[in-house]
Each structure stands twice: as C-alpha cells, then as structure tokens.
Amino acid sequence: MRVLGIETSCDETAAAVVDDGRIVRSSVVSSQVDLHARYGGVVPELAGRAHVELFTQVVAEALAAAGLSGGDGVGGAGGDSGSSGGRGSSGRAPVDAVAATCGPGLIGSLLVGVSGAKGLAMSWGVPFVGVNHLEGHLFASVIEEPDLGWPLVVLLVSGGHTLLVEMRGPGDYRLLGQTIDDAAGEAYDKVARYLGLGYPGGPVVDRIAATGDPTAFAFPRAMMDGSYDFSFSGLKTSVVRTVERHPDAATEDVAASFQEAVVDVLVAKARRAVVEIGAKGLCIGGGVAANSLLRQRVAEAAAGLDVPAYLPSLAMCTDNAAMVAAAGSWRLAHDGPSPLSLGADPNLFLPLMA
Ligand code: KG4
Ligand code: ZN
C-alpha cells in the first residue's frame, strides 16, 4: 500500500510518499515561515494563497524524490519545473491512495490540500482518505518505533494544541487532558514576540534559554492540582508583569525561567499519567516536542519510571505529510476511503474511543 500524504492545515505545504504505513520514501515540507514572520504569526489569508501556489510543486517533488512520475495528475501546471525528472505521464497511478489533512486547522489552508488531494485521487482512479491532523501527530510519534507496547501516554504539544492522550493502539485514543486556554507552542510564540525574539518563538526561546538561569524567576505552574488539563495564559501574563517590574532582566534568564515552568508542568502531568495508567512508554509529538529541555526531561522521567521514552526525530515533530500518509494508510485499511463529499473541518476533534 503506497500512499501520497498531503498536509496543508497551517503554514507548511507538505507532501510525502509512505509505503505500508511506515516506510517513508519521501517527505517534502515547504515552510511559509518567512512569509509570516514579518507579521509575528500566521496570516490565514496569506497561508491559503501560498498553499495554492506551492501545492503542485511540492507534490511533484515528493513523487520525484520517491522515484515516481506524476502519472496523469501532476506535472506541467504550477511550479512543476521539471522536478519530476521528465519521466512523463505513464497514465498509471503512482500511488494506491491519496490522504490529506481535513482538520483541524485553518479553513482556507485545509481546503487547498483536501481539494487538491481529491483531484489527484479522481484523476488517478485511487481512493481518497481524509486525515485528522492530531491523529497524524500521534502516528508521527510512533512511526519510527518498530516495537511498541501499548498503551502509551502521548504528550501532543504544538502551536495549536496541547493534549495528553492515552494511546491504546492505532485508532484507539482516550483524551486525558488538554489546554483550557493557550497551547504550549502558542505560549512560546507569544512570549517570544513580547521579548522581541521574532516568530516562530519556540526554536529561539529554546536556543537562548540554554544560556540563561532557569531559577532567575519563579513563574507559576498552573493546574498542578491533580488535573490533566493545562493552562498557559497565566504564565504568559506573569512573564509580561515580571519584565515590566524588572526591565533590566536578562532576556536569557526570562526565557530559561519561562521554559522551565512550561516543561515542568508538561512533564509532571505526563509522568503521572504513565504511573496511573501503567503505560508501557511515554511519547511526545507536535512542534514543541522539538524542544531540547522537554526531550531531556521526558527521557529522564521515563528512565526514572523504567519505561521507554519515544522522542521522534525533529522532522517528525513538526508538521509534515509523512504522518498524514501513515495515519491515512491505517484509516483506509480500518474504515475504508472517505467520500469525495468530505469537507474540511477547522474544529475537527481527535477521534476518541469510549
Ligand atoms: O506542530 P507544529 O509544527 O504546528 C502546529 O500544528 O501548530 O508546531 C509549531 C509550534 C510553534 O508554536 C513553535 O514555536 C513550536 O512548535 N516549536 C517549539 C520548538 N520548535 C517549534 N517550541 C519549543 N521549542 C522548540 N524547539
Ligand atoms: Zn501540527
């Protein structure tokens, strides 16, 4: 089963070819970070238009990198300037199915991927399958691990989401907790913006925090009362108040203290979930899973509990289409194809079991 995955839920235009749900033959990610950086965050209108411009080229690159030609569907149009290697159209479908993120995300961005994927699936005569972006992140957390024991506790932390999930197997999820306000990545981005560090904030805060004193400021750790839910908006406000009171504070110290507070809360809750569930491992996923302190603390917590820590490669943490193809392969085998009438849903929830 060879699946072309397509991801356009936010500001990454991505396409990937994955065999049998886990062998990544190619994964192309075209980031729009430069486009949005001057505005300090993603501008939905610009993101949607950029996806339209990049879609054909990114798909053609993913097919070419996997050694496939574009069949009848891709090539010639848009920016496909010969990147498919001039193999020409064979008339045969290069893949067995096309999967695309259908939510959650920005509606204008999602629609580009969903419509494009349906068009390719129709022209190739192969099934189309819509994928939940969050389920994609869950697959990304485990795609690189051949021997997994279930259940796993997965901490999914991105710019749009902060979820703690019990994953009992592919497709079998129980939501333990989630943020009641800002996502963890959103807190990084907002604090970085306030500190004048640019967008996206996570990588730069991560970098400068390494040279700061994490004990310089005692920022609040919210909802440490036994709940699995998270709250980061008070922390963000506390950073602002602190900098107002200490205008000479070193930015590195503020960043390090902020990061310490975020990671403390994330790891404490994930750790407790592993103990209470008796989980066989602790995974992280989403863009914030690229954070160096979080990775270190998750590894230490898992080692202390004598369970494996699954830390995906950085390319699998941030948005990519290999995770969409992997989740799509499983959904296709489990539920069959999606109808071509399937729309994009900006508020799609993770499909949960009882
Ligand atoms: O998963 P992702 O690529 O996109 C969403 O679905 O949101 O996550 C992007 C988020 C941004 O908020 C970014 O600041 C954050 O992940 N991020 C990080 C790091 N790298 C990316 N946060 C903390 N530390 C990092 N190293
Ligand atoms: Zn994401």
mmCIF file of C-alpha atoms and ligand atoms in Angstrom:
data_model
loop_
_atom_site.group_PDB
_atom_site.id
_atom_site.type_symbol
_atom_site.label_atom_id
_atom_site.label_comp_id
_atom_site.label_asym_id
_atom_site.label_seq_id
_atom_site.Cartn_x
_atom_site.Cartn_y
_atom_site.Cartn_z
ATOM 1 C CA MET A 1 0.000 0.000 0.000
ATOM 2 C CA ARG A 2 1.697 3.182 -1.224
ATOM 3 C CA VAL A 3 0.069 6.415 -0.041
ATOM 4 C CA LEU A 4 0.663 10.021 -1.023
ATOM 5 C CA GLY A 5 0.067 12.210 2.033
ATOM 6 C CA ILE A 6 -0.744 15.905 1.837
ATOM 7 C CA GLU A 7 -0.601 18.381 4.720
ATOM 8 C CA THR A 8 -1.764 21.994 4.434
ATOM 9 C CA SER A 9 -3.506 22.673 7.750
ATOM 10 C CA CYS A 10 -1.432 25.676 8.778
ATOM 11 C CA ASP A 11 1.693 27.245 7.289
ATOM 12 C CA GLU A 12 3.511 24.201 5.938
ATOM 13 C CA THR A 13 2.792 22.863 2.463
ATOM 14 C CA ALA A 14 3.886 19.245 2.653
ATOM 15 C CA ALA A 15 3.658 16.050 0.615
ATOM 16 C CA ALA A 16 5.121 12.610 1.281
ATOM 17 C CA VAL A 17 5.066 9.094 -0.080
ATOM 18 C CA VAL A 18 4.837 6.333 2.533
ATOM 19 C CA ASP A 19 4.739 2.579 1.902
ATOM 20 C CA ASP A 20 2.783 0.212 4.148
ATOM 21 C CA GLY A 21 2.070 2.904 6.698
ATOM 22 C CA ARG A 22 5.635 3.305 7.930
ATOM 23 C CA ILE A 23 8.318 3.256 5.216
ATOM 24 C CA VAL A 24 8.893 6.901 4.344
ATOM 25 C CA ARG A 25 10.002 7.041 0.695
ATOM 26 C CA SER A 26 9.942 10.830 0.533
ATOM 27 C CA SER A 27 8.828 13.754 2.660
ATOM 28 C CA VAL A 28 8.867 17.305 1.326
ATOM 29 C CA VAL A 29 7.989 20.252 3.565
ATOM 30 C CA SER A 30 7.831 23.785 2.215
ATOM 31 C CA SER A 31 7.629 26.163 5.153
ATOM 32 C CA GLN A 32 5.983 29.562 4.861
ATOM 33 C CA VAL A 33 7.746 30.881 7.975
ATOM 34 C CA ASP A 34 9.474 33.694 6.074
ATOM 35 C CA LEU A 35 6.151 34.817 4.613
ATOM 36 C CA HIS A 36 4.501 35.163 8.047
ATOM 37 C CA ALA A 37 7.485 36.223 10.186
ATOM 38 C CA ARG A 38 7.049 39.948 9.456
ATOM 39 C CA TYR A 39 3.513 39.783 10.865
ATOM 40 C CA GLY A 40 4.590 37.915 14.027
ATOM 41 C CA GLY A 41 2.295 34.971 13.321
ATOM 42 C CA VAL A 42 0.456 33.058 10.621
ATOM 43 C CA VAL A 43 -1.845 35.210 8.462
ATOM 44 C CA PRO A 44 -4.582 32.782 7.326
ATOM 45 C CA GLU A 45 -5.344 34.560 4.047
ATOM 46 C CA LEU A 46 -1.692 34.549 3.002
ATOM 47 C CA ALA A 47 -1.251 30.919 4.096
ATOM 48 C CA GLY A 48 -4.151 29.741 1.924
ATOM 49 C CA ARG A 49 -2.841 31.552 -1.125
ATOM 50 C CA ALA A 50 0.696 30.268 -0.613
ATOM 51 C CA HIS A 51 -0.606 26.684 -0.415
ATOM 52 C CA VAL A 52 -2.279 27.157 -3.807
ATOM 53 C CA GLU A 53 0.989 28.371 -5.311
ATOM 54 C CA LEU A 54 3.127 25.615 -3.753
ATOM 55 C CA PHE A 55 0.816 22.597 -3.946
ATOM 56 C CA THR A 56 1.659 21.228 -7.400
ATOM 57 C CA GLN A 57 5.384 21.748 -6.998
ATOM 58 C CA VAL A 58 5.563 20.122 -3.555
ATOM 59 C CA VAL A 59 3.545 17.084 -4.689
ATOM 60 C CA ALA A 60 5.715 16.697 -7.780
ATOM 61 C CA GLU A 61 8.862 16.896 -5.643
ATOM 62 C CA ALA A 62 7.570 14.260 -3.229
ATOM 63 C CA LEU A 63 6.727 11.902 -6.101
ATOM 64 C CA ALA A 64 10.075 12.508 -7.803
ATOM 65 C CA ALA A 65 12.026 12.007 -4.569
ATOM 66 C CA ALA A 66 10.243 8.662 -4.156
ATOM 67 C CA GLY A 67 11.288 7.727 -7.700
ATOM 68 C CA LEU A 68 7.769 8.077 -9.094
ATOM 69 C CA SER A 69 6.434 10.055 -12.003
ATOM 70 C CA GLY A 70 3.332 12.159 -11.667
ATOM 71 C CA GLY A 71 1.025 9.835 -13.584
ATOM 72 C CA ASP A 72 -1.748 11.811 -15.205
ATOM 73 C CA GLY A 73 -2.385 14.073 -12.256
ATOM 74 C CA VAL A 74 0.705 16.158 -11.591
ATOM 75 C CA GLY A 75 3.085 17.908 -13.924
ATOM 76 C CA GLY A 76 3.102 20.787 -16.278
ATOM 77 C CA ALA A 77 0.872 23.037 -14.191
ATOM 78 C CA GLY A 78 2.054 25.429 -11.499
ATOM 79 C CA GLY A 79 5.686 25.393 -10.499
ATOM 80 C CA ASP A 80 6.489 21.863 -11.613
ATOM 81 C CA SER A 81 9.563 22.972 -13.489
ATOM 82 C CA GLY A 82 10.785 19.576 -14.491
ATOM 83 C CA SER A 83 11.251 18.364 -10.932
ATOM 84 C CA SER A 84 9.509 15.092 -11.696
ATOM 85 C CA GLY A 85 12.539 14.183 -13.712
ATOM 86 C CA GLY A 86 10.920 14.373 -17.115
ATOM 87 C CA ARG A 87 9.639 10.840 -16.802
ATOM 88 C CA GLY A 88 6.420 11.979 -18.350
ATOM 89 C CA SER A 89 2.943 10.702 -17.768
ATOM 90 C CA SER A 90 2.624 6.936 -17.760
ATOM 91 C CA GLY A 91 -1.142 7.054 -17.384
ATOM 92 C CA ARG A 92 -0.845 4.795 -14.374
ATOM 93 C CA ALA A 93 -1.420 5.918 -10.822
ATOM 94 C CA PRO A 94 1.893 6.400 -8.995
ATOM 95 C CA VAL A 95 0.282 5.591 -5.610
ATOM 96 C CA ASP A 96 -2.521 3.401 -4.256
ATOM 97 C CA ALA A 97 -4.292 6.173 -2.349
ATOM 98 C CA VAL A 98 -4.139 9.887 -1.552
ATOM 99 C CA ALA A 99 -4.508 11.087 2.054
ATOM 100 C CA ALA A 100 -4.928 14.704 3.088
ATOM 101 C CA THR A 101 -5.392 16.528 6.379
ATOM 102 C CA CYS A 102 -9.054 17.588 6.570
ATOM 103 C CA GLY A 103 -8.880 19.272 10.017
ATOM 104 C CA PRO A 104 -8.322 20.779 12.469
ATOM 105 C CA GLY A 105 -6.590 23.836 11.050
ATOM 106 C CA LEU A 106 -7.160 26.987 9.038
ATOM 107 C CA ILE A 107 -10.138 26.516 6.758
ATOM 108 C CA GLY A 108 -8.623 28.248 3.723
ATOM 109 C CA SER A 109 -5.439 26.210 4.068
ATOM 110 C CA LEU A 110 -7.182 22.883 4.682
ATOM 111 C CA LEU A 111 -9.370 23.351 1.620
ATOM 112 C CA VAL A 112 -6.363 23.608 -0.678
ATOM 113 C CA GLY A 113 -4.982 20.245 0.449
ATOM 114 C CA VAL A 114 -8.344 18.477 0.570
ATOM 115 C CA SER A 115 -9.418 19.730 -2.870
ATOM 116 C CA GLY A 116 -6.030 19.039 -4.422
ATOM 117 C CA ALA A 117 -5.933 15.525 -2.944
ATOM 118 C CA LYS A 118 -9.422 14.723 -4.192
ATOM 119 C CA GLY A 119 -8.483 15.953 -7.653
ATOM 120 C CA LEU A 120 -5.393 13.730 -7.752
ATOM 121 C CA ALA A 121 -7.292 10.716 -6.398
ATOM 122 C CA MET A 122 -10.015 11.173 -9.020
ATOM 123 C CA SER A 123 -7.613 11.624 -11.902
ATOM 124 C CA TRP A 124 -5.583 8.568 -10.833
ATOM 125 C CA GLY A 125 -8.662 6.486 -10.007
ATOM 126 C CA VAL A 126 -7.450 5.710 -6.468
ATOM 127 C CA PRO A 127 -9.153 6.195 -3.069
ATOM 128 C CA PHE A 128 -9.063 9.480 -1.182
ATOM 129 C CA VAL A 129 -8.889 9.484 2.611
ATOM 130 C CA GLY A 130 -9.277 12.457 4.940
ATOM 131 C CA VAL A 131 -6.940 12.525 7.948
ATOM 132 C CA ASN A 132 -7.294 14.202 11.321
ATOM 133 C CA HIS A 133 -4.161 16.322 11.830
ATOM 134 C CA LEU A 134 -3.942 15.332 15.512
ATOM 135 C CA GLU A 135 -4.136 11.654 14.663
ATOM 136 C CA GLY A 136 -1.331 12.342 12.180
ATOM 137 C CA HIS A 137 0.814 13.738 15.015
ATOM 138 C CA LEU A 138 0.071 10.609 17.084
ATOM 139 C CA PHE A 139 1.252 8.412 14.216
ATOM 140 C CA ALA A 140 4.360 10.588 13.853
ATOM 141 C CA SER A 141 5.196 9.891 17.496
ATOM 142 C CA VAL A 142 5.382 6.150 16.859
ATOM 143 C CA ILE A 143 6.154 5.709 13.138
ATOM 144 C CA GLU A 144 9.891 5.409 13.801
ATOM 145 C CA GLU A 145 9.490 2.757 16.537
ATOM 146 C CA PRO A 146 9.064 -0.821 15.310
ATOM 147 C CA ASP A 147 8.463 -2.483 18.707
ATOM 148 C CA LEU A 148 5.842 -0.693 20.739
ATOM 149 C CA GLY A 149 3.989 -1.922 23.797
ATOM 150 C CA TRP A 150 0.525 -0.483 24.410
ATOM 151 C CA PRO A 151 -0.841 1.587 25.991
ATOM 152 C CA LEU A 152 1.357 4.630 25.554
ATOM 153 C CA VAL A 153 1.000 8.074 27.032
ATOM 154 C CA VAL A 154 1.443 10.672 24.298
ATOM 155 C CA LEU A 155 2.007 14.335 25.027
ATOM 156 C CA LEU A 156 0.988 16.260 21.918
ATOM 157 C CA VAL A 157 2.275 19.823 22.096
ATOM 158 C CA SER A 158 2.123 22.139 19.102
ATOM 159 C CA GLY A 159 1.311 25.705 18.168
ATOM 160 C CA GLY A 160 -2.393 24.930 18.085
ATOM 161 C CA HIS A 161 -2.823 22.049 20.537
ATOM 162 C CA THR A 162 -1.767 20.682 23.885
ATOM 163 C CA LEU A 163 -3.209 17.240 24.553
ATOM 164 C CA LEU A 164 -2.345 14.405 26.862
ATOM 165 C CA VAL A 165 -3.606 11.178 25.302
ATOM 166 C CA GLU A 166 -3.674 7.531 26.298
ATOM 167 C CA MET A 167 -2.971 5.700 23.039
ATOM 168 C CA ARG A 168 -4.038 2.054 23.377
ATOM 169 C CA GLY A 169 -3.139 1.326 19.769
ATOM 170 C CA PRO A 170 -3.662 2.931 16.349
ATOM 171 C CA GLY A 171 -7.131 4.494 16.292
ATOM 172 C CA ASP A 172 -7.778 3.815 19.979
ATOM 173 C CA TYR A 173 -7.352 7.019 21.963
ATOM 174 C CA ARG A 174 -8.528 8.344 25.317
ATOM 175 C CA LEU A 175 -8.164 12.054 25.983
ATOM 176 C CA LEU A 176 -6.703 12.566 29.454
ATOM 177 C CA GLY A 177 -6.397 16.344 29.375
ATOM 178 C CA GLN A 178 -5.913 19.390 27.203
ATOM 179 C CA THR A 179 -5.231 23.090 27.455
ATOM 180 C CA ILE A 180 -8.070 25.275 28.632
ATOM 181 C CA ASP A 181 -6.562 28.369 27.007
ATOM 182 C CA ASP A 182 -3.277 28.763 25.073
ATOM 183 C CA ALA A 183 -1.425 25.848 23.501
ATOM 184 C CA ALA A 184 2.140 25.296 24.714
ATOM 185 C CA GLY A 185 3.611 26.408 21.375
ATOM 186 C CA GLU A 186 1.329 29.421 21.350
ATOM 187 C CA ALA A 187 2.722 30.409 24.776
ATOM 188 C CA TYR A 188 6.264 30.139 23.379
ATOM 189 C CA ASP A 189 5.286 32.220 20.352
ATOM 190 C CA LYS A 190 3.541 34.912 22.422
ATOM 191 C CA VAL A 191 6.335 35.187 24.984
ATOM 192 C CA ALA A 192 8.952 35.302 22.222
ATOM 193 C CA ARG A 193 7.016 38.036 20.477
ATOM 194 C CA TYR A 194 6.795 40.035 23.719
ATOM 195 C CA LEU A 195 10.537 39.606 24.269
ATOM 196 C CA GLY A 196 11.189 40.765 20.694
ATOM 197 C CA LEU A 197 12.608 37.429 19.589
ATOM 198 C CA GLY A 198 10.585 37.010 16.387
ATOM 199 C CA TYR A 199 8.397 34.238 15.018
ATOM 200 C CA PRO A 200 8.170 31.291 15.476
ATOM 201 C CA GLY A 201 9.173 31.664 19.096
ATOM 202 C CA GLY A 202 9.838 28.086 20.174
ATOM 203 C CA PRO A 203 13.201 27.497 18.496
ATOM 204 C CA VAL A 204 14.693 30.849 19.526
ATOM 205 C CA VAL A 205 13.484 30.631 23.149
ATOM 206 C CA ASP A 206 14.861 27.087 23.254
ATOM 207 C CA ARG A 207 18.228 28.340 21.987
ATOM 208 C CA ILE A 208 18.686 31.372 24.201
ATOM 209 C CA ALA A 209 17.287 29.615 27.290
ATOM 210 C CA ALA A 210 20.323 27.342 27.165
ATOM 211 C CA THR A 211 22.498 30.268 28.295
ATOM 212 C CA GLY A 212 20.052 31.657 30.890
ATOM 213 C CA ASP A 213 19.358 30.909 34.552
ATOM 214 C CA PRO A 214 16.152 28.839 34.864
ATOM 215 C CA THR A 215 15.872 29.752 38.565
ATOM 216 C CA ALA A 216 16.078 33.518 37.977
ATOM 217 C CA PHE A 217 12.281 33.949 38.121
ATOM 218 C CA ALA A 218 9.704 31.712 39.803
ATOM 219 C CA PHE A 219 6.947 31.648 37.191
ATOM 220 C CA PRO A 220 3.639 29.960 38.079
ATOM 221 C CA ARG A 221 2.909 26.290 37.356
ATOM 222 C CA ALA A 222 -0.848 26.196 36.719
ATOM 223 C CA MET A 223 -3.338 23.406 37.416
ATOM 224 C CA MET A 224 -0.952 21.169 39.345
ATOM 225 C CA ASP A 225 -3.886 20.029 41.483
ATOM 226 C CA GLY A 226 -4.316 16.539 40.093
ATOM 227 C CA SER A 227 -5.964 17.589 36.816
ATOM 228 C CA TYR A 228 -4.538 16.522 33.458
ATOM 229 C CA ASP A 229 -5.635 19.800 31.889
ATOM 230 C CA PHE A 230 -3.200 22.612 31.167
ATOM 231 C CA SER A 231 -3.304 26.404 31.285
ATOM 232 C CA PHE A 232 -0.569 28.644 29.900
ATOM 233 C CA SER A 233 -2.178 32.063 29.614
ATOM 234 C CA GLY A 234 -1.424 32.998 33.250
ATOM 235 C CA LEU A 235 2.216 32.096 32.712
ATOM 236 C CA LYS A 236 2.395 34.374 29.696
ATOM 237 C CA THR A 237 0.857 37.242 31.714
ATOM 238 C CA SER A 238 3.286 36.568 34.539
ATOM 239 C CA VAL A 239 6.224 36.883 32.120
ATOM 240 C CA VAL A 240 4.898 40.257 30.946
ATOM 241 C CA ARG A 241 4.381 41.541 34.530
ATOM 242 C CA THR A 242 7.844 40.338 35.567
ATOM 243 C CA VAL A 243 9.565 42.067 32.663
ATOM 244 C CA GLU A 244 7.625 45.248 33.443
ATOM 245 C CA ARG A 245 8.866 45.084 37.039
ATOM 246 C CA HIS A 246 12.436 44.112 36.069
ATOM 247 C CA PRO A 247 13.140 45.954 32.811
ATOM 248 C CA ASP A 248 16.849 45.133 33.137
ATOM 249 C CA ALA A 249 16.278 41.391 33.440
ATOM 250 C CA ALA A 250 18.421 39.383 31.039
ATOM 251 C CA THR A 251 16.248 38.005 28.239
ATOM 252 C CA GLU A 252 18.075 34.677 28.529
ATOM 253 C CA ASP A 253 17.050 34.389 32.194
ATOM 254 C CA VAL A 254 13.412 35.213 31.431
ATOM 255 C CA ALA A 255 13.399 32.677 28.569
ATOM 256 C CA ALA A 256 15.051 29.981 30.684
ATOM 257 C CA SER A 257 12.679 30.527 33.624
ATOM 258 C CA PHE A 258 9.643 30.528 31.319
ATOM 259 C CA GLN A 259 10.781 27.347 29.599
ATOM 260 C CA GLU A 260 11.466 25.677 32.941
ATOM 261 C CA ALA A 261 7.876 26.400 34.022
ATOM 262 C CA VAL A 262 6.356 25.059 30.773
ATOM 263 C CA VAL A 263 8.426 21.882 30.739
ATOM 264 C CA ASP A 264 7.906 21.288 34.475
ATOM 265 C CA VAL A 265 4.128 21.215 34.032
ATOM 266 C CA LEU A 266 4.162 19.150 30.831
ATOM 267 C CA VAL A 267 6.477 16.504 32.228
ATOM 268 C CA ALA A 268 4.820 16.320 35.662
ATOM 269 C CA LYS A 269 1.433 15.552 34.115
ATOM 270 C CA ALA A 270 2.782 13.127 31.532
ATOM 271 C CA ARG A 271 4.762 11.330 34.212
ATOM 272 C CA ARG A 272 1.737 10.983 36.485
ATOM 273 C CA ALA A 273 -0.335 9.647 33.572
ATOM 274 C CA VAL A 274 2.252 6.932 32.872
ATOM 275 C CA VAL A 275 2.113 5.851 36.514
ATOM 276 C CA GLU A 276 -1.681 5.956 36.849
ATOM 277 C CA ILE A 277 -2.315 4.122 33.571
ATOM 278 C CA GLY A 278 0.571 1.717 33.896
ATOM 279 C CA ALA A 279 1.650 2.801 30.410
ATOM 280 C CA LYS A 280 4.349 0.916 28.506
ATOM 281 C CA GLY A 281 6.018 4.060 27.224
ATOM 282 C CA LEU A 282 5.992 7.841 27.055
ATOM 283 C CA CYS A 283 5.891 9.620 23.660
ATOM 284 C CA ILE A 284 5.907 13.227 22.638
ATOM 285 C CA GLY A 285 4.726 14.823 19.408
ATOM 286 C CA GLY A 286 3.964 18.187 17.805
ATOM 287 C CA GLY A 287 6.280 21.119 17.155
ATOM 288 C CA VAL A 288 7.113 21.730 20.830
ATOM 289 C CA ALA A 289 8.382 18.143 21.019
ATOM 290 C CA ALA A 290 11.436 19.545 19.210
ATOM 291 C CA ASN A 291 12.278 21.435 22.416
ATOM 292 C CA SER A 292 15.629 20.341 23.822
ATOM 293 C CA LEU A 293 14.724 20.704 27.511
ATOM 294 C CA LEU A 294 11.423 18.854 27.048
ATOM 295 C CA ARG A 295 13.199 15.998 25.284
ATOM 296 C CA GLN A 296 15.797 15.768 28.038
ATOM 297 C CA ARG A 297 13.223 15.848 30.859
ATOM 298 C CA VAL A 298 10.902 13.337 29.165
ATOM 299 C CA ALA A 299 13.830 10.964 28.711
ATOM 300 C CA GLU A 300 14.784 11.378 32.389
ATOM 301 C CA ALA A 301 11.191 10.898 33.597
ATOM 302 C CA ALA A 302 10.732 7.753 31.506
ATOM 303 C CA ALA A 303 14.065 6.347 32.683
ATOM 304 C CA GLY A 304 13.014 7.004 36.281
ATOM 305 C CA LEU A 305 9.804 5.050 35.679
ATOM 306 C CA ASP A 306 11.650 2.305 33.817
ATOM 307 C CA VAL A 307 9.620 2.712 30.612
ATOM 308 C CA PRO A 308 10.930 3.690 27.166
ATOM 309 C CA ALA A 309 10.741 7.304 26.018
ATOM 310 C CA TYR A 310 9.840 7.751 22.353
ATOM 311 C CA LEU A 311 11.259 11.004 21.059
ATOM 312 C CA PRO A 312 10.501 11.408 17.346
ATOM 313 C CA SER A 313 13.101 12.910 15.029
ATOM 314 C CA LEU A 314 12.748 16.676 14.687
ATOM 315 C CA ALA A 315 11.290 16.282 11.182
ATOM 316 C CA MET A 316 8.534 14.086 12.638
ATOM 317 C CA CYS A 317 7.778 16.538 15.466
ATOM 318 C CA THR A 318 6.822 19.498 13.299
ATOM 319 C CA ASP A 319 4.090 19.408 10.666
ATOM 320 C CA ASN A 320 4.836 17.021 7.817
ATOM 321 C CA ALA A 321 2.930 14.853 5.364
ATOM 322 C CA ALA A 322 4.576 11.509 6.185
ATOM 323 C CA MET A 323 2.485 11.423 9.356
ATOM 324 C CA VAL A 324 -0.628 12.145 7.277
ATOM 325 C CA ALA A 325 0.182 9.309 4.865
ATOM 326 C CA ALA A 326 0.841 6.937 7.797
ATOM 327 C CA ALA A 327 -2.409 7.795 9.570
ATOM 328 C CA GLY A 328 -4.224 7.733 6.214
ATOM 329 C CA SER A 329 -2.959 4.216 5.439
ATOM 330 C CA TRP A 330 -4.298 2.960 8.746
ATOM 331 C CA ARG A 331 -7.641 4.772 8.375
ATOM 332 C CA LEU A 332 -8.044 3.440 4.854
ATOM 333 C CA ALA A 333 -7.425 -0.146 5.988
ATOM 334 C CA HIS A 334 -9.666 0.309 9.023
ATOM 335 C CA ASP A 335 -12.566 2.482 7.787
ATOM 336 C CA GLY A 336 -12.186 2.465 4.000
ATOM 337 C CA PRO A 337 -11.974 5.547 1.764
ATOM 338 C CA SER A 338 -13.571 8.872 2.610
ATOM 339 C CA PRO A 339 -16.391 10.085 0.382
ATOM 340 C CA LEU A 340 -15.421 12.755 -2.125
ATOM 341 C CA SER A 341 -18.079 14.902 -0.444
ATOM 342 C CA LEU A 342 -15.883 15.084 2.695
ATOM 343 C CA GLY A 343 -15.222 18.707 3.583
ATOM 344 C CA ALA A 344 -12.567 20.425 5.638
ATOM 345 C CA ASP A 345 -13.414 20.948 9.310
ATOM 346 C CA PRO A 346 -11.355 23.610 11.117
ATOM 347 C CA ASN A 347 -12.533 22.330 14.526
ATOM 348 C CA LEU A 348 -12.225 18.586 13.996
ATOM 349 C CA PHE A 349 -11.712 16.634 17.263
ATOM 350 C CA LEU A 350 -9.430 13.691 17.767
ATOM 351 C CA PRO A 351 -11.486 10.548 17.123
ATOM 352 C CA LEU A 352 -11.876 9.102 20.635
ATOM 353 C CA MET A 353 -12.900 5.679 21.836
ATOM 354 C CA ALA A 354 -15.070 5.275 24.924
HETATM 355 O O1 KG4 B 1 3.284 21.039 15.155
HETATM 356 P P1 KG4 B 1 3.689 22.371 14.601
HETATM 357 O O2 KG4 B 1 4.769 22.387 13.557
HETATM 358 O O3 KG4 B 1 2.474 23.142 14.016
HETATM 359 C C1 KG4 B 1 1.212 23.120 14.616
HETATM 360 O O4 KG4 B 1 0.412 22.180 14.322
HETATM 361 O O5 KG4 B 1 0.994 24.023 15.471
HETATM 362 O O6 KG4 B 1 4.129 23.264 15.866
HETATM 363 C C2 KG4 B 1 4.589 24.589 15.732
HETATM 364 C C3 KG4 B 1 4.873 25.136 17.135
HETATM 365 C C4 KG4 B 1 5.184 26.627 17.188
HETATM 366 O O7 KG4 B 1 4.416 27.216 18.218
HETATM 367 C C5 KG4 B 1 6.679 26.668 17.522
HETATM 368 O O8 KG4 B 1 7.054 27.826 18.253
HETATM 369 C C6 KG4 B 1 6.833 25.412 18.347
HETATM 370 O O9 KG4 B 1 6.006 24.456 17.705
HETATM 371 N N1 KG4 B 1 8.219 24.934 18.386
HETATM 372 C C7 KG4 B 1 8.958 24.857 19.519
HETATM 373 C C8 KG4 B 1 10.244 24.416 19.133
HETATM 374 N N2 KG4 B 1 10.241 24.231 17.778
HETATM 375 C C9 KG4 B 1 8.984 24.540 17.337
HETATM 376 N N3 KG4 B 1 8.639 25.135 20.794
HETATM 377 C C10 KG4 B 1 9.599 24.973 21.711
HETATM 378 N N4 KG4 B 1 10.862 24.581 21.432
HETATM 379 C C11 KG4 B 1 11.230 24.288 20.166
HETATM 380 N N5 KG4 B 1 12.478 23.889 19.893
HETATM 381 ZN ZN ZN B 2 0.683 20.167 13.824
#
